[in-house]
XYZ file of C-alpha atoms in Angstrom:
347
model
C -6.209 -24.667 -24.200
C -7.378 -23.648 -20.730
C -8.403 -20.012 -20.445
C -9.036 -17.428 -17.728
C -10.510 -13.956 -17.467
C -8.271 -10.978 -16.731
C -8.619 -7.217 -16.770
C -6.081 -5.753 -19.202
C -4.993 -2.371 -20.500
C -3.235 -1.641 -23.791
C -3.496 2.164 -23.766
C -2.646 4.858 -21.196
C -5.477 7.376 -21.228
C -7.098 9.132 -18.266
C -9.006 8.051 -16.292
C -7.108 4.802 -15.946
C -10.172 2.554 -15.889
C -11.153 3.759 -19.374
C -8.268 1.651 -20.685
C -9.454 -1.567 -19.047
C -11.219 -4.454 -20.761
C -12.209 -7.834 -19.316
C -10.570 -10.327 -21.675
C -10.424 -14.091 -21.992
C -6.784 -15.132 -22.332
C -4.710 -18.339 -22.019
C -4.648 -19.492 -18.419
C -1.413 -19.024 -16.517
C 0.424 -22.228 -15.625
C 3.079 -22.863 -13.008
C 6.538 -23.652 -14.435
C 7.482 -27.338 -14.468
C 10.441 -26.779 -12.164
C 12.116 -24.092 -10.080
C 15.658 -23.682 -11.414
C 16.196 -20.058 -10.368
C 14.492 -17.375 -8.309
C 12.859 -16.036 -11.475
C 11.306 -19.432 -12.206
C 9.863 -19.955 -8.725
C 6.257 -18.939 -9.315
C 3.372 -20.455 -7.365
C 0.069 -20.765 -9.220
C -2.778 -19.265 -7.170
C -6.481 -19.229 -7.960
C -7.325 -15.646 -7.018
C -10.330 -15.080 -4.766
C -9.973 -11.390 -3.851
C -7.840 -8.392 -4.813
C -7.341 -5.054 -3.077
C -6.400 -2.179 -5.357
C -3.965 0.618 -4.545
C -3.325 4.135 -5.889
C -0.123 2.809 -7.486
C -2.201 0.423 -9.608
C -3.669 3.329 -11.559
C -1.048 6.045 -11.046
C 2.142 4.210 -12.037
C 0.940 3.120 -15.518
C 0.106 6.762 -16.296
C 3.515 8.188 -15.311
C 4.989 9.840 -18.424
C 7.625 7.659 -20.146
C 8.181 5.397 -17.097
C 4.659 4.010 -17.218
C 5.003 3.184 -20.903
C 8.190 1.165 -20.531
C 7.428 -0.440 -17.154
C 5.950 -3.587 -18.647
C 4.764 -5.137 -21.879
C 1.233 -4.538 -23.101
C -1.390 -5.798 -22.751
C -0.874 -5.766 -19.003
C -3.027 -6.690 -16.025
C -2.999 -4.303 -13.020
C -3.030 -5.310 -9.367
C -0.443 -6.037 -6.676
C -2.370 -7.572 -3.759
C -4.370 -10.792 -3.663
C -5.695 -13.708 -1.665
C -6.643 -17.129 -2.947
C -5.905 -20.846 -2.986
C -2.700 -22.504 -4.198
C -3.207 -24.755 -7.217
C 0.377 -25.697 -8.145
C 3.903 -25.379 -6.737
C 6.902 -26.184 -8.971
C 9.391 -28.722 -7.535
C 12.303 -26.955 -5.860
C 10.337 -23.841 -4.844
C 11.641 -22.521 -1.490
C 8.385 -22.628 0.480
C 6.623 -24.632 3.172
C 3.234 -23.880 1.625
C 1.237 -26.682 0.023
C -1.295 -27.088 -2.758
C -4.749 -26.291 -1.370
C -3.523 -23.737 1.190
C -5.476 -20.517 1.496
C -2.967 -17.676 1.110
C -2.525 -13.932 0.900
C 0.253 -12.248 -1.015
C 1.706 -9.363 -2.957
C 3.502 -9.018 -6.285
C 6.633 -6.905 -6.677
C 7.473 -4.412 -9.433
C 7.820 -4.671 -12.336
C 5.113 -7.072 -13.451
C 2.936 -7.657 -16.501
C 0.505 -10.239 -15.155
C -1.104 -8.560 -12.171
C -3.667 -9.835 -9.717
C -6.911 -8.636 -11.335
C -7.265 -12.018 -13.000
C -8.623 -15.446 -12.152
C -5.095 -16.825 -11.708
C -1.779 -15.279 -10.723
C 1.801 -16.527 -10.638
C 2.710 -15.609 -7.074
C 6.222 -14.723 -5.983
C 7.500 -16.820 -3.039
C 9.024 -13.790 -1.276
C 5.607 -12.376 -0.300
C 3.044 -15.131 0.127
C 1.896 -16.581 3.452
C -0.997 -18.631 4.794
C -4.286 -16.825 5.241
C -5.126 -16.878 8.976
C -8.270 -18.874 9.730
C -9.896 -15.830 11.316
C -9.607 -13.704 8.155
C -11.814 -13.711 5.072
C -10.317 -13.634 1.590
C -11.288 -9.949 1.394
C -9.482 -9.125 4.646
C -6.413 -11.053 3.529
C -6.239 -9.284 0.182
C -6.569 -5.922 1.941
C -3.288 -6.340 3.873
C -0.731 -6.419 1.063
C 0.844 -3.166 -0.057
C -1.004 -0.915 2.385
C 0.005 -2.849 5.494
C 3.594 -3.288 4.255
C 3.693 0.472 3.596
C 2.621 1.005 7.192
C 5.168 -1.350 8.742
C 8.321 -0.940 6.674
C 8.771 2.872 6.943
C 8.536 2.596 10.742
C 11.102 -0.204 10.697
C 13.347 1.794 8.355
C 13.534 4.693 10.796
C 14.030 2.227 13.677
C 11.035 3.229 15.774
C 11.655 2.857 19.510
C 9.199 2.105 22.329
C 7.960 5.400 23.706
C 8.351 7.240 20.402
C 6.071 10.077 19.331
C 4.748 9.807 15.767
C 2.924 12.230 13.488
C 1.091 10.795 10.459
C -0.065 13.201 7.769
C -2.897 11.362 6.031
C -4.084 8.904 8.650
C -7.459 7.821 7.334
C -6.565 6.115 4.040
C -5.596 2.489 3.573
C -1.905 3.061 4.378
C -2.468 5.609 7.144
C -4.965 3.406 8.996
C -2.387 0.619 9.135
C 0.492 2.978 10.021
C -1.411 4.298 13.030
C -2.146 0.818 14.373
C 1.341 -0.561 13.664
C 3.035 2.419 15.350
C 1.073 1.562 18.495
C 1.905 -2.158 18.158
C 5.605 -1.235 17.931
C 5.423 0.762 21.144
C 4.737 4.356 20.131
C 3.637 6.350 23.187
C 1.856 9.101 21.272
C 0.463 9.153 17.722
C -1.102 12.205 16.093
C -2.866 11.903 12.736
C -4.583 14.230 10.284
C -7.910 13.481 8.620
C -11.180 15.041 7.534
C -14.187 15.478 9.830
C -15.844 12.203 8.774
C -12.895 10.184 10.084
C -12.071 11.833 13.409
C -13.873 9.322 15.617
C -12.686 6.443 13.470
C -9.056 7.483 13.967
C -9.566 7.695 17.733
C -11.100 4.216 17.709
C -7.986 2.883 15.947
C -5.768 4.310 18.689
C -4.872 7.884 17.755
C -3.955 9.999 20.769
C -4.600 13.257 18.915
C -6.465 13.978 15.683
C -6.082 17.148 13.619
C -9.137 17.823 11.467
C -7.592 19.589 8.481
C -10.969 21.050 7.511
C -11.195 22.987 10.773
C -7.563 23.735 11.616
C -4.384 24.520 9.717
C -2.154 21.457 10.188
C 1.152 23.319 10.202
C -0.093 26.023 12.578
C -1.458 23.360 14.941
C 1.830 21.441 14.975
C 3.817 24.595 15.694
C 1.426 25.660 18.454
C 1.547 22.216 20.093
C 5.334 22.316 20.055
C 5.428 25.791 21.608
C 2.605 25.402 24.141
C 2.723 21.682 24.979
C 6.318 20.782 24.150
C 4.993 18.277 21.594
C 7.937 17.336 19.360
C 7.875 14.218 17.183
C 10.508 11.536 16.731
C 8.990 10.360 13.451
C 6.909 12.200 10.866
C 5.193 10.052 8.222
C 4.004 11.859 5.085
C 1.306 9.819 3.307
C -0.359 12.625 1.383
C 2.341 13.279 -1.197
C 1.475 16.917 -1.753
C 4.239 19.409 -2.432
C 3.872 21.691 0.544
C 5.955 23.183 3.319
C 5.525 20.374 5.855
C 9.082 19.081 5.541
C 10.625 22.519 5.140
C 8.935 23.551 8.404
C 9.335 20.305 10.343
C 12.219 21.662 12.435
C 9.522 23.577 14.329
C 7.826 20.365 15.560
C 10.244 17.450 15.036
C 13.076 16.469 17.370
C 16.583 17.206 16.047
C 17.359 13.476 15.969
C 14.005 12.620 14.404
C 13.263 11.545 10.844
C 10.818 12.766 8.220
C 9.671 9.761 6.160
C 8.110 10.468 2.758
C 5.898 7.494 1.850
C 4.060 9.237 -0.979
C 6.650 10.859 -3.255
C 5.285 12.494 -6.417
C 8.314 13.725 -8.360
C 12.060 12.857 -8.468
C 13.064 16.539 -8.436
C 10.921 16.979 -5.337
C 12.947 14.258 -3.576
C 16.266 15.673 -4.782
C 15.372 19.057 -3.313
C 14.578 17.502 0.037
C 17.586 15.198 0.264
C 20.410 17.244 -1.273
C 19.780 20.986 -1.076
C 20.738 22.828 2.121
C 18.065 24.657 4.059
C 18.884 28.115 2.718
C 18.343 26.848 -0.855
C 14.974 25.256 -0.147
C 16.003 21.978 1.434
C 15.127 20.884 4.929
C 16.800 21.117 8.321
C 16.018 17.593 9.548
C 16.806 14.040 8.487
C 14.764 13.032 5.431
C 14.062 9.576 3.999
C 11.810 8.258 1.249
C 10.239 4.857 0.973
C 9.204 2.341 -1.684
C 7.540 -0.932 -0.661
C 9.574 -4.116 -1.104
C 8.597 -7.755 -0.666
C 9.741 -9.461 2.531
C 8.141 -12.671 3.743
C 9.123 -12.051 7.375
C 7.335 -8.677 7.328
C 4.368 -10.228 5.568
C 4.116 -13.041 8.107
C 4.287 -10.552 10.962
C 1.389 -8.585 9.519
C -0.663 -11.733 8.893
C -0.067 -12.883 12.475
C -1.138 -9.535 13.920
C -4.250 -9.503 11.756
C -5.065 -13.122 12.572
C -4.749 -12.428 16.297
C -7.037 -9.408 16.041
C -4.266 -6.951 16.942
C -4.280 -5.311 13.498
C -7.677 -4.299 12.182
C -8.259 -4.472 8.453
C -10.662 -1.760 7.353
C -12.526 -2.285 4.098
C -14.101 0.780 2.513
C -16.054 -0.967 -0.247
C -16.298 -4.260 -2.124
C -16.982 -4.903 -5.804
C -17.673 -7.891 -8.035
C -14.943 -8.821 -10.529
C -17.086 -7.548 -13.389
C -17.327 -4.135 -11.664
C -13.578 -3.483 -11.438
C -13.895 -0.197 -13.337
C -16.274 1.091 -10.662
C -13.778 -0.009 -8.006
C -11.097 2.204 -9.580
C -13.545 5.098 -9.757
C -14.152 4.732 -6.027
C -10.419 4.569 -5.283
C -9.610 7.617 -7.408
C -12.229 9.639 -5.532
C -9.743 9.974 -2.675
C -12.280 9.618 0.144
C -11.896 5.935 0.957
C -12.103 4.884 4.594
C -9.906 1.832 4.260
C -9.297 -0.552 1.362
C -11.213 -1.134 -1.871
C -11.605 -4.868 -2.569
C -12.576 -6.710 -5.747
C -14.019 -10.219 -5.416
C -12.721 -12.391 -8.243
C -14.608 -15.337 -6.736
C -17.853 -14.626 -4.923
C -17.583 -15.213 -1.173
C -18.897 -18.705 -0.374
C -18.332 -20.120 -3.882
C -15.536 -22.477 -4.933
């Protein structure tokens, strides 16, 4: 029987990486035919994986994390690699041997931190020639989470956008994509180490949250400069007063988009309760990434053309995946954390 290596977890202790072990398990195989959407899985030899906060946070959610998938389970949503097998009848124009990048959708048991993955046809596209496997793997969830919220609120050319949490993997993409979609002004928040980096990616204004109170700055800009935002993107996920106070700096017809949403009751408060009971006074929406090949192709094209920069914070060997999660959990990443399942330059 052919085998492969995969990182797996059977327990749910903190920190998440303490649950991981690198195991040798039966190799995944593509189904013999594609009779239904569920059966249409493309076998990919994984070359690189980018990890996301959801990879370690979701399994540890009380109750939900336990029942989300069967154990042992392999974490990882995003990948790049080479196609090894495509079942007859699979709805795709891709071919065996193509270099690809892709993303899995929830729920899943067999994630991407393995030597092979069964890829879903609704989020797998060719890897542009100009991108490395690491750059391709780094698009995935973070880039989709930058594009889709802006599409959901129907961003218009000339829009003004505020991004709370602009320097992480998602925020870096959101900033660039907002500009690609025609935003006239984008303000982001970040720490002092990322101010110049945010400006280089296209930010018109940067609020250093270590030196200035974000809410006070937004209110002052609205009062003194007439700076009101059409779209507010919340990537931080903290329970604070940003939404409750957004009527001071967001246009009446604008939308507050919560990308990072920590608790269901938190969302209920923001979407249902009236302002005098603790709700907000502006339109509120939340977001959860979904797979869409058209969106994925758009992102790959932008990246391949050099219009969308992929920032990689750090890179780790497959055997050092635990250290990769430690880096990600530190919360100070300047871009994406990538794990090389196959060493660059090897077959």
